[in-house]
Coordinates of C-alpha atoms and ligand atoms in Angstrom, one line a residue:
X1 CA 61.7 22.7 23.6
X2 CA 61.6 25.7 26.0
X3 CA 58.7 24.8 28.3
X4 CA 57.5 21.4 29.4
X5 CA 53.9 20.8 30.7
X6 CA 53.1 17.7 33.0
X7 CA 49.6 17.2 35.2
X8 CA 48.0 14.8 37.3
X9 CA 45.0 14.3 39.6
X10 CA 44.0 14.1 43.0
X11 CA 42.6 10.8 44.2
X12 CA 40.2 9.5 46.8
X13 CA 40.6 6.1 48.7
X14 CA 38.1 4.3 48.3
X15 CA 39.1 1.6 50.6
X16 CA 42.3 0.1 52.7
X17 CA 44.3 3.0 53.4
X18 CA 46.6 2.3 56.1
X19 CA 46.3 -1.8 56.2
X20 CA 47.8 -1.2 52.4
X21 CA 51.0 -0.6 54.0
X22 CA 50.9 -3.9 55.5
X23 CA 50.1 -5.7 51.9
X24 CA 46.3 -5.8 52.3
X25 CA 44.4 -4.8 49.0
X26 CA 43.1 -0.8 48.9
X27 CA 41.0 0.4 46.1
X28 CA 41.3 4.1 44.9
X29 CA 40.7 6.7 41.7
X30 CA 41.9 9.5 40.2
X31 CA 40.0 12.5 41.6
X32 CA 39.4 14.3 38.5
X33 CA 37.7 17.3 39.9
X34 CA 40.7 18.5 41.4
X35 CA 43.9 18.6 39.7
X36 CA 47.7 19.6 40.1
X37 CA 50.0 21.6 36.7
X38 CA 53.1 21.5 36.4
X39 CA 55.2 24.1 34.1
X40 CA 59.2 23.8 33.5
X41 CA 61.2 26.4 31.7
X42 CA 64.9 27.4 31.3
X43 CA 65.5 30.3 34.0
X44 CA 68.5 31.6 35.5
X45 CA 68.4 30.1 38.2
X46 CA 66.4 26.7 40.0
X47 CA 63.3 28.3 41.6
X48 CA 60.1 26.8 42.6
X49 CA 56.5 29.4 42.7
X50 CA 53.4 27.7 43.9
X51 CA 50.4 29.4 45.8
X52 CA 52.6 29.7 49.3
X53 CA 55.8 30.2 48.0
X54 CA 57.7 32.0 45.2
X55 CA 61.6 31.9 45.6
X56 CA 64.4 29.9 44.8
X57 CA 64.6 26.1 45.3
X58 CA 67.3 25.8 47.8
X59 CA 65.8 27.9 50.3
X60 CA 62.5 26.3 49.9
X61 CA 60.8 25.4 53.2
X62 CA 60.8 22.1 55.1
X63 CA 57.3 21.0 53.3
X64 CA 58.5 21.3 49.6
X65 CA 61.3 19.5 50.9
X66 CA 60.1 16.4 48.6
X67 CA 60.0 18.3 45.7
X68 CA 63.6 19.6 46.2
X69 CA 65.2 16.2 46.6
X70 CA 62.8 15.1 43.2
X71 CA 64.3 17.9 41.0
X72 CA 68.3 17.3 42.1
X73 CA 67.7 13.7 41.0
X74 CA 66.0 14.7 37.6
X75 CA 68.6 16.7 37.2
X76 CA 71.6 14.4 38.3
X77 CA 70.7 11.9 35.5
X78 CA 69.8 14.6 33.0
X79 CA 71.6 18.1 33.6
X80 CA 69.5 20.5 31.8
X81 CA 70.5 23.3 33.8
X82 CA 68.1 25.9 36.0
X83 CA 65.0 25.8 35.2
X84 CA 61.4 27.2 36.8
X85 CA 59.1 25.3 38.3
X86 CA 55.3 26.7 38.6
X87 CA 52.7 24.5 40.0
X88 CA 48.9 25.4 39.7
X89 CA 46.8 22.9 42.1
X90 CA 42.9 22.7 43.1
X91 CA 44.0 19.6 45.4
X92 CA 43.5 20.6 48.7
X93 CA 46.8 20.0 50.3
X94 CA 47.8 17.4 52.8
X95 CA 43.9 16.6 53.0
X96 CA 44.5 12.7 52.1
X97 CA 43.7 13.7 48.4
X98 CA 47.3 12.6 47.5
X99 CA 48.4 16.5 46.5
X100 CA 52.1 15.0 47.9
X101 CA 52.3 12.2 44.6
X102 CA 50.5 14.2 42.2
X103 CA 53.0 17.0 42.8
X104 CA 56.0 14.5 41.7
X105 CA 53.9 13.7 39.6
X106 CA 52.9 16.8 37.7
X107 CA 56.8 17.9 38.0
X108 CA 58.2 14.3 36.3
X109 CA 56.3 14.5 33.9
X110 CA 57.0 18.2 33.0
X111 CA 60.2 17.4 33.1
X112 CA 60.6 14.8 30.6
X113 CA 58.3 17.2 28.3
X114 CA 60.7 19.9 28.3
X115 CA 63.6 17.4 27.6
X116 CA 61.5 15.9 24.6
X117 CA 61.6 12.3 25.7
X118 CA 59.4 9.8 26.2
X119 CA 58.8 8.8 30.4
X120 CA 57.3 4.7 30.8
X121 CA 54.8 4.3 33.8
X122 CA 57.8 2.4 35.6
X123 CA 59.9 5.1 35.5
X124 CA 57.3 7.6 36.8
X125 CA 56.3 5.5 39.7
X126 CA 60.2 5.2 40.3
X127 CA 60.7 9.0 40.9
X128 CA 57.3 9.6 42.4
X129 CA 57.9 6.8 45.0
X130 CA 61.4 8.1 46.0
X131 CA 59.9 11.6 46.5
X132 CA 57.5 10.2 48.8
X133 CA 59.4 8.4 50.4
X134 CA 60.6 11.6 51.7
X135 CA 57.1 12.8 52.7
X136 CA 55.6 10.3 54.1
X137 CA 58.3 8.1 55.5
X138 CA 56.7 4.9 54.4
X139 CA 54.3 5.3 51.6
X140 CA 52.6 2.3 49.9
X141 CA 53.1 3.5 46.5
X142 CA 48.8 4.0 46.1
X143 CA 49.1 7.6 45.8
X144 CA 51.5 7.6 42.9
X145 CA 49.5 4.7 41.3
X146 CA 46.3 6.3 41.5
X147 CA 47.3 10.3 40.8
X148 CA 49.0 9.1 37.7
X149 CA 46.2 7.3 35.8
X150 CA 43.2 7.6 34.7
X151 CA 41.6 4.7 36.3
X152 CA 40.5 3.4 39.3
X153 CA 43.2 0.8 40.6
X154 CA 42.9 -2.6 42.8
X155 CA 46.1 -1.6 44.3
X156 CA 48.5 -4.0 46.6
X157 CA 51.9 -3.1 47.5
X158 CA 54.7 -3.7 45.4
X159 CA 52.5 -6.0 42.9
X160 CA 51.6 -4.8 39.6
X161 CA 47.9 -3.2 39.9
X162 CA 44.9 -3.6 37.3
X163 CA 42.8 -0.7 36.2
X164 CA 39.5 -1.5 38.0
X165 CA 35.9 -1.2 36.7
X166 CA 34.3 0.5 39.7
X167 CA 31.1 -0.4 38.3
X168 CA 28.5 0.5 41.0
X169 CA 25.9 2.7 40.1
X170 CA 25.7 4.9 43.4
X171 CA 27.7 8.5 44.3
X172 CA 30.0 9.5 46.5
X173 CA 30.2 12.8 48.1
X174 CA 33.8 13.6 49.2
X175 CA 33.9 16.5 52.1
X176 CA 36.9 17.9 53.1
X177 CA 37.6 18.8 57.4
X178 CA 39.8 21.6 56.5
X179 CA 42.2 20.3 58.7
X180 CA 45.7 19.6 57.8
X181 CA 45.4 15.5 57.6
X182 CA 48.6 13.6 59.3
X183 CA 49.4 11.3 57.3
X184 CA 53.1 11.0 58.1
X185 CA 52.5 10.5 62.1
X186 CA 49.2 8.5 61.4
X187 CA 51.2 5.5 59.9
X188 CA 54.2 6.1 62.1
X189 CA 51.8 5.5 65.0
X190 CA 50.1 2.6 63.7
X191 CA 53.4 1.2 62.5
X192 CA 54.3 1.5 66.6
X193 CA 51.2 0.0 67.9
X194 CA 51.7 -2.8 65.4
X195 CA 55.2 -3.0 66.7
X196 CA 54.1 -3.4 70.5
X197 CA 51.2 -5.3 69.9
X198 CA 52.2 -8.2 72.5
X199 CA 51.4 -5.1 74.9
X200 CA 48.1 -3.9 74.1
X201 CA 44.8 -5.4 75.8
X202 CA 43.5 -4.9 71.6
X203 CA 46.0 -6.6 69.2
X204 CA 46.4 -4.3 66.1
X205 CA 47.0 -7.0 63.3
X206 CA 43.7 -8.7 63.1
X207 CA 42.2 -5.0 62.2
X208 CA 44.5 -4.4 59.4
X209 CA 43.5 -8.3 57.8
X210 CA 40.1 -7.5 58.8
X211 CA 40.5 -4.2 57.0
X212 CA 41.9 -6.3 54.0
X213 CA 39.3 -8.3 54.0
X214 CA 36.4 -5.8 53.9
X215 CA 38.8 -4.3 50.7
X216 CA 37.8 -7.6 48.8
X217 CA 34.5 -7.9 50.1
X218 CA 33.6 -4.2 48.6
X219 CA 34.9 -5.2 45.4
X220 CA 32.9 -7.9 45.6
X221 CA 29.5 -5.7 46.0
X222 CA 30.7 -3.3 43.5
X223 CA 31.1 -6.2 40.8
X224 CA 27.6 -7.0 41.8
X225 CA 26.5 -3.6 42.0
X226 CA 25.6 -3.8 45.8
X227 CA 25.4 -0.5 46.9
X228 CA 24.1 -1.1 50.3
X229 CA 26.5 -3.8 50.9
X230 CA 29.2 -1.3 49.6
X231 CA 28.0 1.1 52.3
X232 CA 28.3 -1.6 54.9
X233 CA 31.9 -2.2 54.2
X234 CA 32.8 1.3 54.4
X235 CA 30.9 1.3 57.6
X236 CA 32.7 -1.1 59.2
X237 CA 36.5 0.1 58.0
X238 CA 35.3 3.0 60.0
X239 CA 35.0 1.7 63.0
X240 CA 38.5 -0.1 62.6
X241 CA 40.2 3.0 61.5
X242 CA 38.7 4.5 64.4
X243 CA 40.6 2.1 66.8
X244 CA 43.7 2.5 64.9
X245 CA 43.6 5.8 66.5
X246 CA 43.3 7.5 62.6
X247 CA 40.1 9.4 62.9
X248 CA 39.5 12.5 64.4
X249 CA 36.6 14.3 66.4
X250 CA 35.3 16.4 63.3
X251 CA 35.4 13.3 60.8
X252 CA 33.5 11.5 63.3
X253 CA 31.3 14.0 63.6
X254 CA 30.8 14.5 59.4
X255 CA 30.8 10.7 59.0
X256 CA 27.6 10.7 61.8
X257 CA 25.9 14.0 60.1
X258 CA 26.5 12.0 56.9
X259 CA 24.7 8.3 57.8
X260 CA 22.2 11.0 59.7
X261 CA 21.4 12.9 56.6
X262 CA 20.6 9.8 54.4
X263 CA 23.8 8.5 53.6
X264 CA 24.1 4.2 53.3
X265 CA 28.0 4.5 54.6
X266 CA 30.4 6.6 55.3
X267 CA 34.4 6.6 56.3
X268 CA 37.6 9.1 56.4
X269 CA 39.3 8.6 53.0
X270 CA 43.8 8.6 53.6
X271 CA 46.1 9.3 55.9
X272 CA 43.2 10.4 58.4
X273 CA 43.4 12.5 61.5
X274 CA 42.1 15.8 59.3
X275 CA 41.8 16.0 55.4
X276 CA 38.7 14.3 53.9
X277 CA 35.7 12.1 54.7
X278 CA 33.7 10.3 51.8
X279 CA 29.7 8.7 51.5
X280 CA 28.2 6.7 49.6
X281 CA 24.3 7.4 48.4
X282 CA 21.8 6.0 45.5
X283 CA 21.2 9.4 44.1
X284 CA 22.5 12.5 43.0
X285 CA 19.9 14.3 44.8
X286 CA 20.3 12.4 48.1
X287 CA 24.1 13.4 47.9
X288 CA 23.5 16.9 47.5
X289 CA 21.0 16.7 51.1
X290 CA 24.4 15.1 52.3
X291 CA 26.4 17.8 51.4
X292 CA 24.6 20.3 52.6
X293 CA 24.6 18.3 56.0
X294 CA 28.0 18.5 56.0
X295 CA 28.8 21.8 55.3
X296 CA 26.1 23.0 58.2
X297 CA 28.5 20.6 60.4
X298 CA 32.3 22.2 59.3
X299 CA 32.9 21.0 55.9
X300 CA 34.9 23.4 54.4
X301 CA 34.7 21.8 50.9
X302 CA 32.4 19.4 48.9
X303 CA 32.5 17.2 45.8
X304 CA 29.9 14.9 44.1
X305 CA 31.6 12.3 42.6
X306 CA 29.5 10.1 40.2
X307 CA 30.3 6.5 40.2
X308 CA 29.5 3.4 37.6
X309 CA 27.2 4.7 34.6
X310 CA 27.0 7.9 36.4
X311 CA 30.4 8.6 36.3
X312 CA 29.8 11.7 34.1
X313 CA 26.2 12.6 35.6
Ligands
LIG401 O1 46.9 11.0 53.1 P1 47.2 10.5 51.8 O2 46.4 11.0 50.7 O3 48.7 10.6 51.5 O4 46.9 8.9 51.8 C1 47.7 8.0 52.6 C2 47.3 6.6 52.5 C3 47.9 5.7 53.5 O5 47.4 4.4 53.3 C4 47.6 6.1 54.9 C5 49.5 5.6 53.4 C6 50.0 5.0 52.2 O6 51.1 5.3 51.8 O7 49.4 4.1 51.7

């Protein structure tokens, strides 16, 4: 073979980012309206060309810096010699859409395409997790999960996760801030007031539990197709993500032009502090009244994102 293709998706949270990284449940799906290609061929040389850089693979800037250390270990357990990597994305990057996994992503799997051989989940998840280890510091593993399926997961760390009927008939309108999201410092800073908690007048561990619990109490609605009680959840995570010092002025400000414009609940979606904000509504039409809401308030981006029986709709 002389070219190897490999692609994944973005994804959105759903619910439980950050209290994920302390074991509680999160759910999340593959974001299939925007997507991330990778293409491998034999070159002269190693060299990487996505949309902000085109150059060799050594003297890639500090931000593909993931994608550097992915490729020397691909190619320290199977020396196939330069190649060149092209990436094509419509994930927003860092925007909590999980363009970081679906990059190693897209790139593993292009990889074992050119070398012919088959690549197991396992392994996948193996290389993806390394690589972001390396951009995020300490990732829960949910972005790889859910940028290399096809299904929505019921994800806890380090346990193996179940595809996940997210069964609720409802949509969810996905909006992006346009701002660079943080997730690197945003878990580095809860991981510190988690780590002086015996200081602080507000303890940080009951949130994240509490933020576990509202996890399994939205799966609950969605196996009962309980929209509004879906909404309610997401509701109250925001408030608790809040706290956790994860939000940011202009997703507070969507989130409120959201719930203002119609919509039953709204929250950031990620790493936070930028990147996206999601809401949930009954109907297609009352979505699109969101959107337009949030574009009028600084939304540089918006999806619809059928769920249940109108995923396809
Ligand atoms: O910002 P994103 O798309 O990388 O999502 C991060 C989700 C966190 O829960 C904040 C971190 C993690 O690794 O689970």
């Amino acid at each position: 073979k002389n070219i190897g293709y490999g692609k994944a998706n973005g994804k959105i949270i759903l619910m439980g980012e950050h209290a994920v990284v302390y074991g509680e449940p999160a759910i999340a799906f593959p974001f299939s309206a925007t997507t991330i290609t990778a293409t491998i061929r034999p070159s002269d040389s190693f060299r990487l060309h996505c949309s902000y850089y085109k150059g060799s693979l050594e003297k890639a800037p500090f931000t593909l810096k993931s994608i550097k250390t992915l490729v020397q270990q691909l190619e320290k357990e199977y020396p196939i010699g330069p190649i060149l990597i092209e990436i094509d994305s419509t994930i927003p990057a860092e925007r909590g859409m999980g363009s970081s996994a679906a990059v190693a992503v897209a790139i593993t799997r292009a990889f074992f395409d050119l070398l012919d051989k088959p690549l197991s989940q396992e392994e996948l998840l193996a290389y993806v997790e390394h690589a972001e280890q390396i951009a995020h510091g300490n990732p829960s593993g949910i972005d790889a999960a859910a940028t290399s399926g096809n299904n929505p997961i019921y994800f806890r760390r380090g346990q193996p996760f179940t595809p996940f009927d997210l069964n609720v008939e409802a949509f969810l309108v996905v909006a992006d801030t346009g701002i660079k999201g943080q997730t690197r410092t945003a878990v580095k800073d809860v991981a510190y007031a988690v780590e002086m908690e015996h200081e602080l007048v507000e303890p940080v561990m009951p949130r994240i539990h509490r933020l576990g619990q509202l996890t399994r109490e939205a799966k609950e609605a969605i196996s009962q197709n309980q929209v509004q009680k879906l909404a309610d959840t997401m509701n109250e995570a925001q408030t608790h993500l809040k706290e956790l010092t994860v939000s940011n002025d202009l997703l507070d400000t969507l989130i409120h032009a959201a719930i203002d414009a119609g919509a039953l609940g709204a929250k950031l979606t990620g790493g936070g502090r930028g990147g996206c904000m999601i809401a949930l509504t009954n109907t297609k039409e009352e979505a699109q009244v969101v959107c337009k809401a949030l574009e009028k308030n600084g939304a540089v981006a918006t999806w619809i994102q059928g769920l249940g029986v109108h995923t396809y709709a």
